[in-house]
Short mmCIF file of C-alpha atoms and ligand atoms in Angstrom, two decimals:
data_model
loop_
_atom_site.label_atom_id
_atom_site.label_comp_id
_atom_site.label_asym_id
_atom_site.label_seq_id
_atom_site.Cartn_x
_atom_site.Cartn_y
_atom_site.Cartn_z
CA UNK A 21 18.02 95.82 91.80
CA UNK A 22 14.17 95.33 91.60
CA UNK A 23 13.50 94.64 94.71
CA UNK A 24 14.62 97.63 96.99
CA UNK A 25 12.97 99.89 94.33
CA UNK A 26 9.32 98.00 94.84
CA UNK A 27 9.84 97.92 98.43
CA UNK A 28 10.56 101.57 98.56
CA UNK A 29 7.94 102.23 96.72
CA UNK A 30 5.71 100.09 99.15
CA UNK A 31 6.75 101.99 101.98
CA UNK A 32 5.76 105.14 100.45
CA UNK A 33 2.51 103.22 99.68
CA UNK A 34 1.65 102.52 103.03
CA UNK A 35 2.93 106.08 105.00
CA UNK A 36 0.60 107.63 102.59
CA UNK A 37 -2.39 105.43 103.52
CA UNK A 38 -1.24 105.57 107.13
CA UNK A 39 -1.30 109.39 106.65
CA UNK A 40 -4.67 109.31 105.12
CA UNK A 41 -6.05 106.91 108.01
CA UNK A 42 -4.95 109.78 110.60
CA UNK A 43 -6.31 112.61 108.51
CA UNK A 44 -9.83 110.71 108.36
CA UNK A 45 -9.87 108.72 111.30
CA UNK A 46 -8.64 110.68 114.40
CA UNK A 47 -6.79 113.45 115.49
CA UNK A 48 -5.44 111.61 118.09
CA UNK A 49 -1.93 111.47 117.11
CA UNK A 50 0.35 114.42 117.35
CA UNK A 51 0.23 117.21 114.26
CA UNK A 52 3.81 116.20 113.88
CA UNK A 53 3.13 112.48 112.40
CA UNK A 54 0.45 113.37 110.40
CA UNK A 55 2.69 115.42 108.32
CA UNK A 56 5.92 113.33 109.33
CA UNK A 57 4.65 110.11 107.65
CA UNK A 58 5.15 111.97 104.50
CA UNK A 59 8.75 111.62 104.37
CA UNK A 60 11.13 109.12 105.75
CA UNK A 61 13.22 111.15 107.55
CA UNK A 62 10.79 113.13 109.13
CA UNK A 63 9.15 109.56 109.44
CA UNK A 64 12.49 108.06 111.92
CA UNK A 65 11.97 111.65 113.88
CA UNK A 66 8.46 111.16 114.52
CA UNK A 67 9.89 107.74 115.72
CA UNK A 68 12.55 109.11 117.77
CA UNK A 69 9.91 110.87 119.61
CA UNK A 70 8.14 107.96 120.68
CA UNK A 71 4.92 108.68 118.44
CA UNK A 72 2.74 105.72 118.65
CA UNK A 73 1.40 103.79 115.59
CA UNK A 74 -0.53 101.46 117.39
CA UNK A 75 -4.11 100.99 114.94
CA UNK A 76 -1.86 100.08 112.26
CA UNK A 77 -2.13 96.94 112.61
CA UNK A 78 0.36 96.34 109.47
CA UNK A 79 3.09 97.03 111.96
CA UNK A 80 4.74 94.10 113.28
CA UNK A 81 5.53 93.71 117.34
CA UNK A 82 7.72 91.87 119.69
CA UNK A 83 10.77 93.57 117.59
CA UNK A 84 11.28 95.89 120.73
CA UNK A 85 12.31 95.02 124.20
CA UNK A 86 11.09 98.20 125.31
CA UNK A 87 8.78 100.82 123.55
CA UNK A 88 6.76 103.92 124.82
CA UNK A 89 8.77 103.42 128.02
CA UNK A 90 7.52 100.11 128.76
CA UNK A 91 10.12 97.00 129.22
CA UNK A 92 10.23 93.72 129.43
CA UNK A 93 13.08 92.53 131.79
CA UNK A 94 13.69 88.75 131.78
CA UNK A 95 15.17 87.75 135.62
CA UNK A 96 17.38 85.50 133.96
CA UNK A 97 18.25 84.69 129.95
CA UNK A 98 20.22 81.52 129.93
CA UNK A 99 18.69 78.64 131.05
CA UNK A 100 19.49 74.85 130.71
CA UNK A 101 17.48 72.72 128.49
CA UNK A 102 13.75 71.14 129.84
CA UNK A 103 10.86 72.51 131.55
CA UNK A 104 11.81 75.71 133.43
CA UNK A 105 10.20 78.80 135.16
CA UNK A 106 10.54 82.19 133.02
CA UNK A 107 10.49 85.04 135.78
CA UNK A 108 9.69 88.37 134.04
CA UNK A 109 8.70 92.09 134.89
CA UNK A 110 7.04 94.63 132.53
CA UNK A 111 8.66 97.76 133.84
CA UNK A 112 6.54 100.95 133.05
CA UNK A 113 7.71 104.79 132.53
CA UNK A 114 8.35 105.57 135.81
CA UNK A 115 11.19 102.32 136.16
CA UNK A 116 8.60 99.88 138.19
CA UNK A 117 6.87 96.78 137.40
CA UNK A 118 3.36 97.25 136.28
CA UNK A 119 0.79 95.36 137.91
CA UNK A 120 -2.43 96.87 136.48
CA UNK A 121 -3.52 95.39 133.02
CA UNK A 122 -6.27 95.50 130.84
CA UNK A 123 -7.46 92.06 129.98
CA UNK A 124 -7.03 91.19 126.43
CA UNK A 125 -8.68 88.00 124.83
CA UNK A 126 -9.88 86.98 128.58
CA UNK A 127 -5.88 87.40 129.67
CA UNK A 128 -4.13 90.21 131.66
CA UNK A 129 -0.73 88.93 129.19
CA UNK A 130 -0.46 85.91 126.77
CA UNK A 131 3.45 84.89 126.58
CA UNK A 132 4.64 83.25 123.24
CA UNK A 133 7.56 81.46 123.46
CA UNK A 134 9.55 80.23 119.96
CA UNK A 135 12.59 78.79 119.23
CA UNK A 136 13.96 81.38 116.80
CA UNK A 137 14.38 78.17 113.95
CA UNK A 138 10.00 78.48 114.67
CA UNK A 139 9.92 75.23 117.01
CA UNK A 140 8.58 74.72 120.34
CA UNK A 141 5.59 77.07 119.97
CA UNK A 142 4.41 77.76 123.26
CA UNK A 143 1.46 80.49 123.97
CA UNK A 144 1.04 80.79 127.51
CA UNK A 145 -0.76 82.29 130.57
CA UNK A 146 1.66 83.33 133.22
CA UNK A 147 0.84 84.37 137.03
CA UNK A 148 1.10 87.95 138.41
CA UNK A 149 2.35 88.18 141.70
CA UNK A 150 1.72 91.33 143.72
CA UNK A 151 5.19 92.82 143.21
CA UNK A 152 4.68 92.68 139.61
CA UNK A 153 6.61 89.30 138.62
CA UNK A 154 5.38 86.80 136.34
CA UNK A 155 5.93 83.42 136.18
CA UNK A 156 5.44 80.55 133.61
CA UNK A 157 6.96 77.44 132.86
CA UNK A 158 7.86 76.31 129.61
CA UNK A 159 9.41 73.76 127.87
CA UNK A 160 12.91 74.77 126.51
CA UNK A 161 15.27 73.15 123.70
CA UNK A 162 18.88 73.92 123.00
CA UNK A 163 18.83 77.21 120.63
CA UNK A 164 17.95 81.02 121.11
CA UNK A 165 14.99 81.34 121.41
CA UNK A 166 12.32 84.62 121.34
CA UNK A 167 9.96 85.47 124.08
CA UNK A 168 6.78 87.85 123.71
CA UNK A 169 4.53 89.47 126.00
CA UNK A 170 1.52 90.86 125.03
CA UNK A 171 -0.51 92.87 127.24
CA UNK A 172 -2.20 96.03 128.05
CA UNK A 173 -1.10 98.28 130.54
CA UNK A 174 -3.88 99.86 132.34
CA UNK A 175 -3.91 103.39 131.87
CA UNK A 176 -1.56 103.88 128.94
CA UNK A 177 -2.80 107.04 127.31
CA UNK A 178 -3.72 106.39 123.33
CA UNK A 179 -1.34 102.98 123.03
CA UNK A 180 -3.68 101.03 123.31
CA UNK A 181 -2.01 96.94 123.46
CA UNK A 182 1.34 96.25 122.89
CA UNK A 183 3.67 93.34 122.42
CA UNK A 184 7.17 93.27 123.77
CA UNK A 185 10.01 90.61 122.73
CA UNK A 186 13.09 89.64 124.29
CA UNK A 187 15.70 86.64 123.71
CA UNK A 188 16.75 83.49 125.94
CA UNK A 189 19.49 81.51 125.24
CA UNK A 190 19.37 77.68 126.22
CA UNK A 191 22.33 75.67 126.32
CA UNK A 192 23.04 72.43 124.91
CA UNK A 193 23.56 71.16 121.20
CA UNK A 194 21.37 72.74 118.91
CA UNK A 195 20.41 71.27 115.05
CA UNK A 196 18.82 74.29 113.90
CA UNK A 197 16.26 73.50 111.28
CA UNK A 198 15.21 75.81 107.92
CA UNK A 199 11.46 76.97 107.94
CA UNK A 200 9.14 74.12 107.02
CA UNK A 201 7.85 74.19 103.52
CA UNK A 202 4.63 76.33 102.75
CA UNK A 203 1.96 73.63 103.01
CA UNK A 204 -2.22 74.77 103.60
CA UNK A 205 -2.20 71.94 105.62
CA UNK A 206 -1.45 70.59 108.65
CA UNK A 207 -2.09 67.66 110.49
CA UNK A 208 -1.65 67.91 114.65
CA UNK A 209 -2.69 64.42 116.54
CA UNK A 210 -6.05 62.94 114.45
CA UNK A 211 -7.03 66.44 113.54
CA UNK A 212 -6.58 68.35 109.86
CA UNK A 213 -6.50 71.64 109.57
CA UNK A 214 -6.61 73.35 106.54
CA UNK A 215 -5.93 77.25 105.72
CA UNK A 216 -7.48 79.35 102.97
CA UNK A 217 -6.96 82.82 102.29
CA UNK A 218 -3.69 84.93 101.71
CA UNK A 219 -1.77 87.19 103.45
CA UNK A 220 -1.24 90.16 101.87
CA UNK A 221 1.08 92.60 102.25
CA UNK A 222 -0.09 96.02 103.35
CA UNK A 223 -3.76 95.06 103.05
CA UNK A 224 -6.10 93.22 105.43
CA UNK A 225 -6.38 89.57 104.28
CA UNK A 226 -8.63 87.02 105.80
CA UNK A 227 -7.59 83.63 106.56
CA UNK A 228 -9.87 80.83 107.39
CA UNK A 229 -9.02 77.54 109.04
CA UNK A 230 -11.26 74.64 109.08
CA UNK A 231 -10.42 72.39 111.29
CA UNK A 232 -11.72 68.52 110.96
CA UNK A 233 -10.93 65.29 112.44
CA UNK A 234 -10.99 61.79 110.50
CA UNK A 235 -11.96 63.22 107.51
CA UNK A 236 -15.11 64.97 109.37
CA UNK A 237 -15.74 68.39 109.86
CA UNK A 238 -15.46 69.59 113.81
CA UNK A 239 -18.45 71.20 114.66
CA UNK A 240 -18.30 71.55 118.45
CA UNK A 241 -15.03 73.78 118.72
CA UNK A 242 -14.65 74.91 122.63
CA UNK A 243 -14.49 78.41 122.84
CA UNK A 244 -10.48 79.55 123.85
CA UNK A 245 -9.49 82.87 125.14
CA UNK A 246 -13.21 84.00 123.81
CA UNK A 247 -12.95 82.85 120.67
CA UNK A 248 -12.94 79.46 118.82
CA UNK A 249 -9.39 79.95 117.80
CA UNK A 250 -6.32 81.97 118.64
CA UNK A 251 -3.86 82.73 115.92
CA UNK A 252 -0.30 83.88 115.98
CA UNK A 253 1.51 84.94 112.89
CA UNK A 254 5.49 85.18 113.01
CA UNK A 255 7.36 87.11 110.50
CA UNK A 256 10.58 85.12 109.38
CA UNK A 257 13.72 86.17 109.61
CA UNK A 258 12.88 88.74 112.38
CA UNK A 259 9.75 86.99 114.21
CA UNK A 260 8.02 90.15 114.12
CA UNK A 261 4.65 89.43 115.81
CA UNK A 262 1.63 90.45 113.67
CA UNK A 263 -1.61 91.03 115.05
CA UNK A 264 -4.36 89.09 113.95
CA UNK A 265 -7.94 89.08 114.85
CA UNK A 266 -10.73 86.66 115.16
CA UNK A 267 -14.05 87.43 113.30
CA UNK A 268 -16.67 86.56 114.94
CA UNK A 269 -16.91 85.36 118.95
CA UNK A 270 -19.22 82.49 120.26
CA UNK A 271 -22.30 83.34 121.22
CA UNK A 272 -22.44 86.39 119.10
CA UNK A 273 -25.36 84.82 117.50
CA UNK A 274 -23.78 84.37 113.95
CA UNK A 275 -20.58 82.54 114.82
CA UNK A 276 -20.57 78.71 114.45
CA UNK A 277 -18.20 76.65 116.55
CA UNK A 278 -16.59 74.89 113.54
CA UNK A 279 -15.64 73.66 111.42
CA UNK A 280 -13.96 77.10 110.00
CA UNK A 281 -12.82 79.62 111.82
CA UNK A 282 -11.92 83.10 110.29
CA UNK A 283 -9.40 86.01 111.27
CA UNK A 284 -8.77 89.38 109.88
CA UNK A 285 -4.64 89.91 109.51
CA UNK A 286 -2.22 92.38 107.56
CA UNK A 287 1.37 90.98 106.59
CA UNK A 288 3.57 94.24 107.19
CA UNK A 289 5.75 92.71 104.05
CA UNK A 290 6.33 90.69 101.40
CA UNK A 291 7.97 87.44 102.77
CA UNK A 292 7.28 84.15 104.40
CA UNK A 293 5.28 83.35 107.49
CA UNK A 294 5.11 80.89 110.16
CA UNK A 295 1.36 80.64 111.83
CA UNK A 296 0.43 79.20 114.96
CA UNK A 297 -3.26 78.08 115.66
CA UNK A 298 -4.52 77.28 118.59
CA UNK A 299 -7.99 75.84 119.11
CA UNK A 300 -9.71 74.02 121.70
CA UNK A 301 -11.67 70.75 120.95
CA UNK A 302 -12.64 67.99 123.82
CA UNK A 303 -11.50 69.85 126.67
CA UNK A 304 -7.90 70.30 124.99
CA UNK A 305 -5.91 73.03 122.88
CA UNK A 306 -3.87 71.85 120.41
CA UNK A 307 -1.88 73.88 118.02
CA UNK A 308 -1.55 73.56 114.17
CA UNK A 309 1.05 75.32 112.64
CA UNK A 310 1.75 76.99 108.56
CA UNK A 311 4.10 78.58 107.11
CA UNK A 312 3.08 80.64 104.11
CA UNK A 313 4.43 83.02 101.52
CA UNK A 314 2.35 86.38 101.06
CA UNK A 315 0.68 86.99 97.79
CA UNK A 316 1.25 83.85 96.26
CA UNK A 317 0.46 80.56 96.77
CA UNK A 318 2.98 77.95 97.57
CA UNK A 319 6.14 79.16 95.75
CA UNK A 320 7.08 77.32 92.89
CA UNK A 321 9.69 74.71 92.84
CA UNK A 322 9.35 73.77 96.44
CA UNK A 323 8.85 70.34 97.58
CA UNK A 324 6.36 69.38 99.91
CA UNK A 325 7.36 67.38 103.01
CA UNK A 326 6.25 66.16 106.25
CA UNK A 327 8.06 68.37 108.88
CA UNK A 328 5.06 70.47 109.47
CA UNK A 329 5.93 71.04 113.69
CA UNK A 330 3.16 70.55 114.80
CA UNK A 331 2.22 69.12 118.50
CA UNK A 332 -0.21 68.15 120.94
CA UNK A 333 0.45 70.69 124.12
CA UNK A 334 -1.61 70.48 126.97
CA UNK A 335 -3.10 73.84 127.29
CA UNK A 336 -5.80 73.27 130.22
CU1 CU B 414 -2.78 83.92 125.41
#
């Protein structure tokens, strides 16, 4: 029984940094966590109070279909198989959609859309109508599958961004398949991209991706969402949505448009990984896609195959 004991004490690890980051950092959260992050229980009532740990950016997202009275209702969540149009609302504390948003990455909400076997990545821009609706369409397979917003509600005191996640079911028959192999490569129409750097749990890793094409390295990477590359990192087994940033944005004077691009991320735990990168090259983004183990490199005794998932999507 190693393994609880480590990750208990790796809980206790990270409360007491968290802790320490408040202390130093800000007095913006409430007296309460600051001394609640000491000890679990005191820890789940600090939850139960709706104390926000937004700034940690170990924490995962998208487990939560509603948080700090924010919700994400789905119109409907059984669809048939093919392309279809997700209606949604973000409800806010006082029960009605929200319609003001802070723009992040150049987007009022980015909507991620998985298969919960990790196919049919799909990162999205929906449209806001004036009652407060979105709409996108995406392409749906047989399976359940796991939707997140994430977004910015204008006005939310000291939250800051948040991500919300919700399932779909789609009918049909549905071969579910295990997560691909961990493989620092991946190959998505004629392009390569290769990854470098580790997750690591508790602890801000970078990871680079350099991105070539025939063997060459691409040098004239179109800026995406203001940045050269947009990366999504999905826990498995729960899909919990980590937030990763880029390092670096074009025209910051230091930034080159290729052939690597960098981002800062924390894994919230020990565990395996599936990462989504998109990047836009010639006018369209295409998405590469990893799945790695924190730590370590590839774990030993695993085989290497070819099912890496990825896939041309055009993106605009
Ligand atoms: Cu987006």
């Amino acid at each position: 029984m190693k393994t609880p004991v480590k990750l208990g004490t790796y809980v206790v690890a990270v409360a007491a940094a968290a802790a320490l980051a408040f202390g130093v950092g800000s007095a913006v959260g409430p007296v309460a966590q600051e001394t609640g992050t000491h000890h679990g229980e005191d820890q789940d009532a600090a939850a139960e109070h709706g104390t926000h740990t937004e700034g940690q950016d170990s924490d995962p997202g998208g487990l939560q279909v509603s948080e700090h009275g924010y919700t994400l209702q789905l119109e409907t969540t059984t669809f048939d198989p093919g392309t279809r149009t997700v209606e949604f609302r973000i409800t806010g504390p006082d029960g009605r959609p929200v319609t003001d948003f802070e723009p992040t990455h150049e987007k009022k909400l980015h909507l991620v859309a998985v298969n919960r076997d990790t196919s049919g990545f799909q990162h999205v821009h929906p449209q806001l109508d004036d009652s407060g609706t979105w709409r996108a369409d995406l392409d749906l397979t047989p399976g359940s599958w796991r939707l997140f917003a994430d977004f910015h509600p204008s006005g939310h005191n000291g939250s800051g961004p948040m991500t919300l996640g919700v399932d779909a079911a789609v009918r049909g028959n549905h071969d579910p398949q295990p997560l691909p192999d961990p493989d620092r490569t991946a190959r998505v129409g004629d392009y390569t991209v290769r990854l470098d750097g580790d997750l690591v749990p508790g602890e801000t890793g970078e990871l680079s991706l350099s991105v070539h094409r025939d063997g060459e390295p691409v040098t004239d990477l179109q800026p995406y969402l203001g940045a050269y590359g947009h990366l999504v990192a999905l826990r498995a087994g729960d899909l919990g949505y980590l937030h990763v940033h880029p390092e670096g944005e074009p025209g910051d004077g230091t930034t080159e448009p290729g052939p690597d691009i960098t981002f800062a991320a924390t894994a919230p735990s020990a565990g395996a990984y599936r990462l989504f990168l998109d990047f836009r090259h010639e006018n369209t983004v295409r998405t590469a896609a990893f799945t790695v183990h924190t730590g370590a490199d590839d774990a030993p005794g695993r085989s290497t195959d070819d099912h890496t998932g990825n896939h041309d999507h055009g993106h605009g």
